[in-house]
Amino acid sequence: MKRTHLWWALAALVVGLAVTAGGPLRAAGEHINYADLNKIKAEGLQRSQVMELCSWLSDVYAPRLTGSPTAQRAADWAVRKMTDWGLVNVKIEPWVNKNGFERGWTNDKFYMAVTAPERFPIPGTPTAWTPGTTGPIAGEVVLMAATTVDDLAPFKGKLKAKWVMLQAVPDVPAYWDPQAKRYTPEQLASLELNPPPPVLEFGVTPPGAGRGGPTPAAPAAPQAFGGGLAAAFNAARHEFLRAEGALGTIATVPRGHGLYTISGNRAADPATTLPAISIAAEHYGRIGRMLAKNVPVTIEADIKSTFYPNPAVFNVVGEIPGTDKADEIVMLGAHIDTWHSATGAADDGVGVAAMMEAMRILKASGVKLRRTVRVGLWEGEEQGLIGSREYVAAHFASRQALPAAPGAAAGAAPAGGGRGGFGGPQGPLEMKPDYDKLSVYFNIDNGTGALRGIYLQGNDAAGPIFREWMEPFRSLGMTTITVRNTGGTDHQSFDGVGLPGFQFIQDEVEYNSITHHTNMDTFERLQPNDVTKMATIAAGFAYLAANRDEKIPRKPLPVPGQGGVGRGGQ
Ligand SMILES: [Zn+2]
């Protein structure tokens, strides 16, 4: 090697070392106290209580439909637990507005069986807020696959004292692919490096622009009640069925494998609503195929459901006070309410358990927190992120929705049980004094899958900060930052008023395929290693946010008159 070459090689090495030491990983200059993070990791990974919290939530205090007595008991339990751990200001905080929750509801008994031509039981679940039966009632089954008002006419005079199946027998695909998946390094890189597809118009995001990654589209939920045109047809169909004297309705989804999804409309008046049942495609199909052979089928059902007038609707909060920046707030959150056909273990008992456990880890590890760390457990998420929106409106800021477009169904839950909530035009922000006190909100609500990174919700300035915060958790699988939005859960309530609200990237472990809103969302579907790491990382991020010199930077404020900022594509 010639001497000049050696010199250049040395120079390149020096420059290379400088880049490595002071380059990308230190770009935000975060001060990271590894001694404290090690205490957090030791508490979270070696002395975890998170699966026990999951079990209390999903085995004892479940399901937790908003406004139901079990949701209240779960909230009371969470308050006791967090008080025992030494958190302060632990309380149930009622919503300012009741948001149409005029009655709580529980299903206390469900029996359904085919009694002719053969006898066999049918597992199922009544749609929320629908009435039961007056004891066992039997009737023949009619399949009425109507999709328009015109389709109803041929059934006039044929539905009296009949159980009515509301759709054609669906084809059920096999499980050609594994239902639980880990993101591959290639998929994570794609999530990080490929920008989301361009937005074509204000408020209109192209299909697939939301989460990216290998998420299969969820099959459509039974459309007992929906938004817009679907809601209008469903209402007309329901009126027709009532006028004809039908006993009740039966619906399914094309998943098969014993699965069905559930939803409900809190505005349904029990005095004028028919019993509505969700069952698995296998049972639905067997009955439908017999009817197609002109074999009459008789169903007997005995359903008892209870209504509870004027229920409490609320969020649960608790804090660990900060020190020199105690008036500033870092928040962790998840939704405590569930649907009711299983125990809501993955949606979102696991998120609640992980965020409660994160608070326990912070308290038990004894690390110092400069800002106050607060946990929020929201009710009403499943009906449109209501609890978190109520909380944000009461404490931080609200945006009045501008008048909805003509034809929008007033008071009806959105299709699929209430997602989004920021689709319409939004008015100007009304800020509360604490608007400037919140640093950041972190949310968990995508099932049991391990945390693999974080969605930036378009907040580029937060990227270099989170990049450095992830480094101590790299060995737990936290590696990826994507500027993309993700939607459909409570971080949107913060993001929608311009506050930094984030949701983590999670492995797709049976969430969209098996657990989300189904009768199989149970403790057995939780993965202890993933959940333990989840709580530890949430504690670490809360710790780092609480002790950072500055608050997390914010995006520009939303513009009045347009759709809410950060609306995801999910
Ligand atoms: Zn959820």
XYZ file of C-alpha atoms and ligand atoms in Angstrom:
571
model
C 0.000 0.000 0.000
C 1.367 3.435 -0.899
C 1.803 5.937 1.886
C -0.833 8.384 0.564
C -3.394 5.589 0.426
C -2.674 4.719 4.049
C -3.189 8.346 5.047
C -6.556 8.500 3.275
C -7.586 5.215 4.809
C -6.785 6.564 8.293
C -8.652 9.782 7.573
C -11.666 7.834 6.375
C -11.549 5.713 9.520
C -11.482 8.823 11.743
C -14.400 10.388 9.861
C -16.242 7.089 10.004
C -15.802 6.839 13.768
C -16.961 10.413 14.193
C -20.107 9.710 12.192
C -20.750 6.558 14.173
C -20.244 8.261 17.531
C -21.956 11.559 16.852
C -24.058 10.781 13.812
C -27.524 9.376 13.285
C -28.079 7.727 16.658
C -27.319 10.934 18.558
C -29.135 13.271 16.191
C -31.693 14.371 18.786
C -29.152 14.480 21.615
C -31.371 12.605 24.049
C -29.966 12.096 27.528
C -30.687 8.481 28.348
C -30.169 7.259 31.895
C -29.343 3.613 31.351
C -29.174 2.901 35.080
C -32.818 3.922 35.462
C -33.865 2.049 32.307
C -32.201 -1.056 33.693
C -34.287 -0.712 36.869
C -37.404 -0.415 34.693
C -36.402 -3.446 32.637
C -35.660 -5.516 35.741
C -39.039 -4.697 37.290
C -40.916 -5.191 34.026
C -39.201 -8.302 32.716
C -38.257 -10.164 35.908
C -41.067 -9.258 38.304
C -43.910 -8.795 35.821
C -47.498 -8.866 37.064
C -49.023 -8.068 33.700
C -50.520 -11.486 32.907
C -52.213 -11.544 36.299
C -53.731 -8.144 35.464
C -54.829 -9.567 32.097
C -56.489 -12.469 33.885
C -58.406 -10.262 36.322
C -59.605 -8.120 33.427
C -60.510 -10.927 31.039
C -61.572 -13.722 33.415
C -63.214 -11.879 36.306
C -64.289 -8.395 35.148
C -65.483 -9.200 31.641
C -67.008 -8.459 29.266
C -66.995 -4.696 29.762
C -69.564 -3.214 27.418
C -69.709 0.536 28.042
C -72.310 1.352 30.684
C -72.614 -2.240 31.906
C -72.286 -3.231 35.592
C -69.165 -5.283 34.797
C -67.453 -2.249 33.280
C -68.175 -0.449 36.543
C -66.749 -3.333 38.594
C -63.631 -3.411 36.403
C -63.154 0.320 36.955
C -63.570 -0.094 40.723
C -60.966 -2.878 40.630
C -58.527 -0.730 38.617
C -58.927 2.090 41.127
C -58.238 -0.272 44.056
C -55.241 -1.803 42.323
C -53.594 1.496 41.373
C -54.287 2.946 44.825
C -52.611 -0.101 46.398
C -49.539 0.511 44.252
C -49.267 4.042 45.627
C -50.500 6.021 42.646
C -52.245 9.310 43.482
C -55.361 11.079 42.195
C -56.730 7.657 41.259
C -60.379 8.044 40.375
C -63.293 7.300 38.127
C -63.960 10.449 36.144
C -67.507 10.625 34.700
C -67.914 12.013 31.199
C -69.371 15.519 30.953
C -71.759 14.299 28.231
C -73.424 10.891 28.329
C -73.156 10.514 24.541
C -76.395 8.599 24.138
C -75.674 5.876 26.714
C -79.178 5.899 28.160
C -79.085 2.270 29.254
C -76.529 -0.319 30.209
C -77.010 -3.875 29.001
C -75.953 -7.411 29.855
C -76.806 -10.750 28.275
C -77.501 -13.126 31.126
C -78.708 -16.228 29.302
C -78.463 -17.508 25.748
C -79.855 -20.763 24.454
C -80.521 -21.458 20.808
C -81.039 -24.806 19.127
C -82.443 -26.255 15.958
C -85.317 -28.528 17.005
C -86.387 -29.829 13.576
C -85.654 -31.671 11.348
C -82.745 -32.694 13.645
C -81.901 -31.353 17.085
C -78.586 -29.533 17.523
C -77.428 -26.591 19.627
C -76.278 -23.310 18.075
C -73.706 -21.212 19.949
C -74.185 -17.496 19.471
C -74.377 -14.070 21.069
C -77.136 -11.456 21.023
C -76.288 -8.085 19.490
C -75.685 -5.486 22.216
C -78.682 -3.516 23.469
C -81.186 -5.867 21.838
C -83.948 -7.361 24.004
C -84.274 -11.031 24.915
C -87.235 -13.331 24.479
C -90.141 -13.936 26.809
C -88.987 -17.444 27.687
C -88.290 -20.139 25.097
C -89.844 -19.333 21.732
C -89.814 -21.568 18.669
C -90.404 -20.730 15.050
C -89.495 -21.775 11.549
C -86.544 -20.109 9.850
C -86.727 -17.947 6.718
C -83.628 -16.806 4.826
C -84.170 -13.281 3.498
C -81.018 -12.119 1.701
C -82.409 -8.659 0.949
C -80.033 -5.845 0.137
C -82.518 -3.246 -1.093
C -85.991 -2.150 -0.027
C -87.377 -3.710 -3.239
C -85.990 -7.097 -2.134
C -88.271 -7.024 0.923
C -91.587 -7.057 -0.958
C -91.647 -10.795 -1.867
C -91.441 -11.632 1.878
C -94.598 -9.719 2.777
C -96.961 -11.984 4.719
C -94.347 -14.760 5.084
C -92.431 -13.738 8.230
C -94.974 -13.932 11.051
C -93.504 -15.872 14.029
C -90.404 -16.715 11.974
C -86.707 -16.409 12.809
C -85.162 -14.500 9.908
C -81.650 -15.107 8.575
C -80.470 -11.831 7.049
C -77.935 -12.809 4.393
C -76.948 -15.486 1.903
C -74.831 -18.372 3.170
C -71.235 -17.108 2.920
C -68.277 -18.977 1.438
C -65.679 -19.525 4.140
C -62.022 -19.406 3.057
C -59.541 -21.890 4.536
C -56.682 -20.703 6.712
C -54.217 -20.707 3.835
C -51.896 -18.401 5.771
C -50.763 -18.452 9.392
C -53.103 -16.402 11.574
C -50.310 -15.130 13.835
C -47.461 -13.277 12.137
C -44.334 -11.415 13.145
C -43.228 -8.528 11.000
C -40.201 -9.583 8.961
C -37.188 -7.243 8.739
C -38.189 -6.576 5.118
C -41.735 -5.611 6.092
C -40.491 -3.304 8.850
C -38.066 -1.670 6.424
C -40.891 -1.192 3.951
C -43.066 0.367 6.647
C -40.237 2.720 7.535
C -38.912 3.679 4.129
C -41.881 3.663 1.780
C -43.905 6.814 2.220
C -47.671 6.421 2.428
C -49.531 6.745 -0.878
C -50.457 10.320 -1.742
C -53.717 11.775 -0.460
C -55.870 12.465 -3.491
C -58.338 14.813 -1.911
C -58.826 16.353 1.507
C -60.233 13.714 3.822
C -59.977 10.928 1.263
C -57.138 8.487 1.793
C -56.546 5.791 -0.811
C -57.304 2.235 0.289
C -54.395 0.649 2.142
C -52.823 3.957 3.089
C -53.349 3.449 6.793
C -51.193 0.915 8.557
C -49.243 -0.579 5.731
C -47.629 -3.905 6.429
C -49.182 -7.325 6.171
C -52.579 -6.649 7.665
C -55.428 -8.507 6.023
C -58.633 -6.568 5.589
C -61.126 -7.507 8.296
C -64.257 -9.188 6.987
C -67.322 -7.011 7.142
C -69.237 -7.030 10.412
C -72.911 -7.988 10.375
C -74.762 -4.905 9.281
C -77.502 -4.883 11.877
C -76.976 -1.151 12.101
C -74.649 0.968 10.051
C -73.989 4.472 8.777
C -75.423 6.297 5.792
C -77.221 4.255 3.131
C -76.631 0.968 4.955
C -78.199 2.454 8.092
C -81.221 3.661 6.144
C -81.750 0.221 4.581
C -81.184 -1.592 7.872
C -83.727 0.656 9.562
C -86.269 0.026 6.774
C -85.640 -3.731 6.942
C -86.040 -3.724 10.706
C -89.348 -1.844 10.478
C -90.548 -4.337 7.851
C -89.595 -7.322 10.048
C -91.350 -5.817 13.036
C -94.475 -4.997 11.073
C -94.524 -8.551 9.700
C -94.236 -10.038 13.209
C -90.840 -11.763 12.909
C -89.416 -13.311 16.101
C -85.875 -12.043 15.638
C -82.888 -11.942 13.295
C -79.795 -14.125 12.788
C -76.588 -12.991 11.084
C -73.040 -14.239 10.523
C -69.676 -13.292 9.002
C -67.684 -15.258 6.398
C -64.867 -16.241 8.794
C -66.030 -19.667 9.814
C -63.851 -21.751 12.150
C -66.431 -21.083 14.851
C -65.824 -17.341 14.796
C -68.325 -14.544 14.603
C -68.108 -10.829 15.301
C -70.408 -8.717 17.390
C -71.482 -5.086 17.665
C -74.581 -3.170 18.685
C -76.390 0.151 18.703
C -76.756 1.852 22.065
C -79.603 3.962 20.664
C -81.761 0.888 19.935
C -85.025 1.221 21.874
C -85.720 -2.119 23.592
C -89.459 -1.549 23.213
C -89.237 -1.449 19.420
C -86.188 -3.640 18.663
C -86.222 -7.310 17.705
C -83.827 -9.821 19.287
C -80.741 -10.067 17.018
C -78.247 -12.941 17.161
C -74.759 -13.467 15.719
C -73.689 -17.057 15.024
C -70.758 -18.775 13.298
C -70.878 -19.402 9.549
C -70.823 -23.190 10.034
C -74.169 -23.215 11.852
C -75.587 -20.489 9.655
C -74.547 -22.418 6.566
C -75.990 -25.739 7.717
C -79.398 -24.148 8.304
C -79.224 -22.189 5.056
C -78.326 -25.253 2.999
C -81.234 -27.209 4.491
C -83.600 -24.370 3.620
C -82.227 -24.369 0.074
C -83.352 -28.014 -0.186
C -86.834 -26.959 0.946
C -86.293 -28.770 4.253
C -88.123 -26.714 6.901
C -85.967 -25.798 9.903
C -87.307 -24.826 13.318
C -85.267 -22.872 15.860
C -85.983 -22.536 19.562
C -84.371 -19.741 21.567
C -84.441 -18.529 25.145
C -82.579 -15.257 25.656
C -82.464 -13.132 28.770
C -80.888 -9.702 28.632
C -81.078 -6.969 31.253
C -81.181 -3.218 30.757
C -79.822 -0.782 33.349
C -81.251 2.729 33.081
C -78.980 5.772 33.179
C -75.640 3.949 33.729
C -72.424 5.641 34.791
C -70.098 6.322 31.834
C -66.549 7.336 32.663
C -62.786 7.079 32.334
C -60.375 5.824 35.010
C -57.255 7.877 35.739
C -54.305 7.690 38.131
C -50.946 9.441 38.455
C -47.388 9.288 39.644
C -46.492 12.885 40.488
C -43.495 14.517 38.876
C -40.826 16.626 40.554
C -39.518 19.895 39.064
C -41.908 19.712 36.073
C -44.850 18.192 37.986
C -47.393 20.487 36.293
C -46.538 18.937 32.911
C -48.094 15.629 31.937
C -47.104 12.453 30.107
C -49.983 10.071 29.446
C -50.375 6.365 28.812
C -53.751 4.930 27.833
C -55.895 2.109 26.526
C -59.619 1.387 26.446
C -61.272 -0.480 29.277
C -64.542 -1.138 27.430
C -65.045 -4.203 25.227
C -67.610 -5.863 23.053
C -69.384 -8.729 24.755
C -69.188 -12.032 22.836
C -65.955 -12.971 24.618
C -63.876 -11.351 27.360
C -62.092 -8.578 25.482
C -58.664 -9.954 26.399
C -56.935 -8.683 23.245
C -59.283 -5.741 22.604
C -58.281 -4.101 24.791
C -57.786 -5.828 28.128
C -54.170 -6.368 27.174
C -53.663 -2.651 26.514
C -55.244 -1.736 29.851
C -53.144 -4.349 31.677
C -49.948 -3.215 29.924
C -50.520 0.472 30.736
C -51.500 -0.282 34.350
C -48.418 -2.502 34.640
C -46.276 0.288 33.156
C -47.451 2.532 35.999
C -46.687 -0.208 38.538
C -43.205 -0.659 37.029
C -42.484 3.077 37.229
C -43.657 3.210 40.841
C -41.979 -0.004 42.020
C -38.655 0.667 40.299
C -38.368 3.948 42.193
C -37.074 5.952 39.253
C -37.407 9.727 39.500
C -39.936 11.342 37.154
C -39.670 15.051 36.400
C -43.104 15.299 34.766
C -46.282 13.745 36.151
C -47.144 10.451 34.469
C -50.873 9.779 34.201
C -52.729 6.722 32.935
C -56.157 6.972 31.280
C -58.432 3.943 30.836
C -61.182 4.935 28.447
C -64.758 3.710 28.181
C -66.774 4.055 24.972
C -63.889 3.436 22.559
C -65.895 0.835 20.669
C -68.670 3.315 19.991
C -66.327 5.944 18.481
C -63.416 6.786 20.827
C -65.908 8.521 23.087
C -64.167 8.281 26.476
C -60.838 9.602 25.243
C -62.561 12.362 23.273
C -64.526 13.345 26.375
C -61.297 13.390 28.394
C -59.399 15.456 25.835
C -62.327 17.892 25.563
C -62.566 18.268 29.345
C -58.833 18.703 29.960
C -57.038 19.814 26.814
C -59.081 21.000 23.850
C -62.186 20.319 21.806
C -63.176 20.852 18.215
C -66.864 21.157 17.529
C -67.957 19.032 14.582
C -69.425 21.232 11.867
C -72.932 20.265 10.663
C -72.895 16.827 9.093
C -73.784 16.241 5.468
C -77.504 15.668 4.803
C -78.506 12.014 5.068
C -76.026 11.103 7.798
C -77.751 8.923 10.371
C -78.150 10.858 13.611
C -77.445 8.900 16.760
C -76.603 5.655 14.981
C -73.318 3.972 15.711
C -71.033 3.957 12.666
C -70.835 0.760 10.656
C -68.720 -1.940 12.205
C -69.351 -0.814 15.722
C -67.957 2.708 15.657
C -64.532 3.497 14.325
C -62.794 6.729 13.576
C -64.826 9.674 14.738
C -62.920 12.493 13.064
C -64.160 12.034 9.546
C -66.431 15.053 9.336
C -65.555 18.699 8.967
C -64.217 20.178 12.184
C -64.629 23.613 13.721
C -62.003 25.760 15.448
C -60.096 24.498 18.487
C -61.217 25.547 21.933
C -58.232 25.097 24.204
C -58.136 24.519 27.951
C -55.212 25.750 30.110
C -53.672 22.260 30.243
C -53.378 22.196 26.442
C -49.816 23.426 26.756
C -49.034 21.101 29.688
C -49.346 17.756 27.896
C -46.114 16.449 26.457
C -47.262 13.214 24.834
C -49.847 10.410 24.894
C -49.023 6.754 24.106
C -51.755 4.195 23.340
C -51.871 0.389 22.999
C -54.839 -1.171 21.195
C -53.820 -3.644 18.501
C -54.028 -6.906 20.375
C -51.395 -9.078 21.995
C -48.649 -8.670 19.378
C -45.217 -7.412 20.420
C -44.366 -3.737 20.011
C -42.047 -3.310 17.015
C -41.860 0.478 16.734
C -44.101 3.492 16.541
C -46.308 5.370 14.071
C -45.341 9.052 13.946
C -48.792 10.262 12.780
C -46.958 12.534 10.362
C -44.986 14.202 13.203
C -41.496 14.170 11.668
C -39.931 16.077 14.542
C -40.719 13.267 16.980
C -38.858 10.736 14.818
C -35.243 11.375 15.861
C -36.314 11.441 19.524
C -38.151 8.121 19.392
C -35.279 6.662 17.342
C -32.960 7.204 20.284
C -35.534 6.049 22.840
C -35.984 2.769 20.979
C -32.294 1.934 21.095
C -32.339 0.607 24.692
C -35.331 -1.556 23.697
C -33.877 -2.796 20.429
C -33.248 -6.232 21.900
C -36.957 -6.421 22.788
C -37.860 -5.912 19.113
C -38.426 -2.134 19.034
C -36.697 -1.022 15.850
C -39.037 0.766 13.493
C -40.322 4.277 13.001
C -42.810 5.068 10.327
C -44.104 8.526 9.553
C -47.414 6.892 8.630
C -50.674 7.338 10.455
C -52.527 4.554 12.099
C -56.161 4.973 12.962
C -59.118 3.469 14.722
C -58.216 4.078 18.333
C -57.786 6.557 21.155
C -54.547 8.303 20.179
C -56.685 9.958 17.490
C -58.579 11.876 20.179
C -55.301 13.622 21.051
C -53.954 13.811 17.501
C -57.281 15.240 16.329
C -56.741 18.417 18.405
C -53.054 18.766 17.523
C -51.629 17.039 20.623
C -48.851 14.441 20.216
C -50.718 11.133 20.436
C -49.083 7.917 19.267
C -49.835 4.237 18.828
C -47.128 1.573 18.673
C -46.523 -0.738 15.704
C -47.502 -4.260 16.817
C -47.010 -7.700 15.346
C -50.210 -9.022 13.796
C -50.782 -11.909 16.213
C -54.267 -13.206 15.362
C -55.765 -9.740 15.883
C -57.569 -9.012 12.635
C -58.062 -12.706 11.905
C -59.221 -14.204 15.209
C -59.646 -11.891 18.202
C -60.842 -8.422 17.167
C -64.546 -8.127 18.162
C -65.032 -11.897 18.034
C -66.278 -14.654 20.333
C -62.655 -15.891 20.681
C -61.108 -12.776 22.217
C -60.017 -14.561 25.396
C -57.020 -14.923 27.723
C -55.815 -17.973 25.765
C -55.051 -15.751 22.788
C -52.585 -13.564 24.746
C -48.846 -14.110 24.366
C -47.128 -13.580 27.749
C -43.690 -12.704 26.321
C -45.160 -10.066 24.032
C -47.328 -8.578 26.764
C -44.497 -8.463 29.313
C -42.245 -6.615 26.868
C -45.129 -4.319 25.915
C -45.600 -3.050 29.470
C -41.842 -2.617 29.972
C -41.434 -0.578 26.787
C -44.479 1.580 27.650
C -42.931 2.256 31.079
C -39.614 3.122 29.418
C -41.202 5.549 26.961
C -43.206 7.219 29.739
C -40.018 7.526 31.813
C -38.062 9.038 28.921
C -40.869 11.482 28.084
C -41.219 12.492 31.729
C -37.503 13.231 32.103
C -36.787 14.900 28.775
C -35.768 18.570 29.008
C -38.401 19.640 26.477
C -41.889 18.367 25.733
C -42.415 16.319 22.564
C -42.654 18.665 19.554
C -46.087 19.157 17.975
C -47.379 19.206 14.437
C -48.923 22.402 13.022
C -52.424 22.998 14.379
C -55.344 21.532 12.474
C -57.117 23.838 10.050
C -60.788 24.611 10.861
C -63.255 23.426 8.269
C -61.259 20.419 7.137
C -61.248 16.834 8.314
C -59.393 16.209 11.546
C -55.617 15.992 11.439
C -53.967 12.641 11.584
C -56.992 10.705 10.439
C -55.762 7.228 9.720
C -56.772 5.046 6.854
C -57.992 2.139 8.952
Zn -59.797 -1.748 20.801
